[in-house]
Amino acid sequence: MENIHQPTKEQIREWLANRRKSPAPLPDAKQIRRQLDWKQVDHAGDYPIQQAA
């Protein structure tokens, strides 16, 4: 089962406000996700694989 950790709207707005102050081009999507702590959590490894009977 996958679970997605998303930043709040306020965190995204704050990030965007800070980005508008910077003349640098936007970073790639992976860097943006890292900066916002936006990640996909895979819980499949938490459970042992069970064989079908």
Protein backbone atom coordinates (compact mmCIF):
# COMPACT_ATOMS: atom_id res chain seq x y z
CA MET A 1 0.00 0.00 0.00
CA GLU A 2 1.36 3.39 -0.93
CA ASN A 3 0.86 6.55 1.04
CA ILE A 4 1.76 10.02 -0.22
CA HIS A 5 3.05 12.64 2.18
CA GLN A 6 2.06 16.01 0.73
CA PRO A 7 2.97 19.46 1.99
CA THR A 8 0.17 21.72 3.15
CA LYS A 9 -1.16 24.48 0.94
CA GLU A 10 0.46 27.00 3.26
CA GLN A 11 3.86 25.32 2.84
CA ILE A 12 3.50 25.40 -0.94
CA ARG A 13 2.46 29.07 -0.89
CA GLU A 14 5.44 29.94 1.31
CA TRP A 15 7.78 28.04 -1.03
CA LEU A 16 6.33 29.83 -4.06
CA ALA A 17 6.68 33.23 -2.36
CA ASN A 18 10.34 32.50 -1.64
CA ARG A 19 10.90 31.28 -5.22
CA ARG A 20 9.48 34.50 -6.65
CA LYS A 21 12.25 36.40 -4.86
CA SER A 22 14.93 34.30 -6.57
CA PRO A 23 16.06 35.14 -10.12
CA ALA A 24 17.33 31.58 -10.65
CA PRO A 25 15.39 29.19 -12.91
CA LEU A 26 13.11 26.65 -11.28
CA PRO A 27 14.79 23.47 -10.09
CA ASP A 28 13.69 20.11 -11.46
CA ALA A 29 10.65 18.36 -10.01
CA LYS A 30 12.71 16.01 -7.80
CA GLN A 31 14.48 18.96 -6.18
CA ILE A 32 11.17 20.75 -5.58
CA ARG A 33 9.75 17.64 -3.91
CA ARG A 34 12.85 17.38 -1.70
CA GLN A 35 12.57 21.03 -0.69
CA LEU A 36 8.91 20.57 0.22
CA ASP A 37 9.46 17.15 1.86
CA TRP A 38 6.93 15.71 -0.58
CA LYS A 39 7.44 11.98 -0.79
CA GLN A 40 5.75 8.74 -1.55
CA VAL A 41 5.92 6.21 1.25
CA ASP A 42 5.79 2.57 0.23
CA HIS A 43 4.53 0.38 3.04
CA ALA A 44 4.85 -2.85 1.05
CA GLY A 45 8.19 -3.58 2.73
CA ASP A 46 6.54 -3.46 6.15
CA TYR A 47 4.69 -6.73 5.60
CA PRO A 48 6.22 -10.12 4.85
CA ILE A 49 5.22 -11.76 1.59
CA GLN A 50 2.79 -14.59 2.18
CA GLN A 51 2.51 -17.52 -0.16
CA ALA A 52 -0.90 -18.47 -1.48
CA ALA A 53 -2.23 -21.73 -0.08
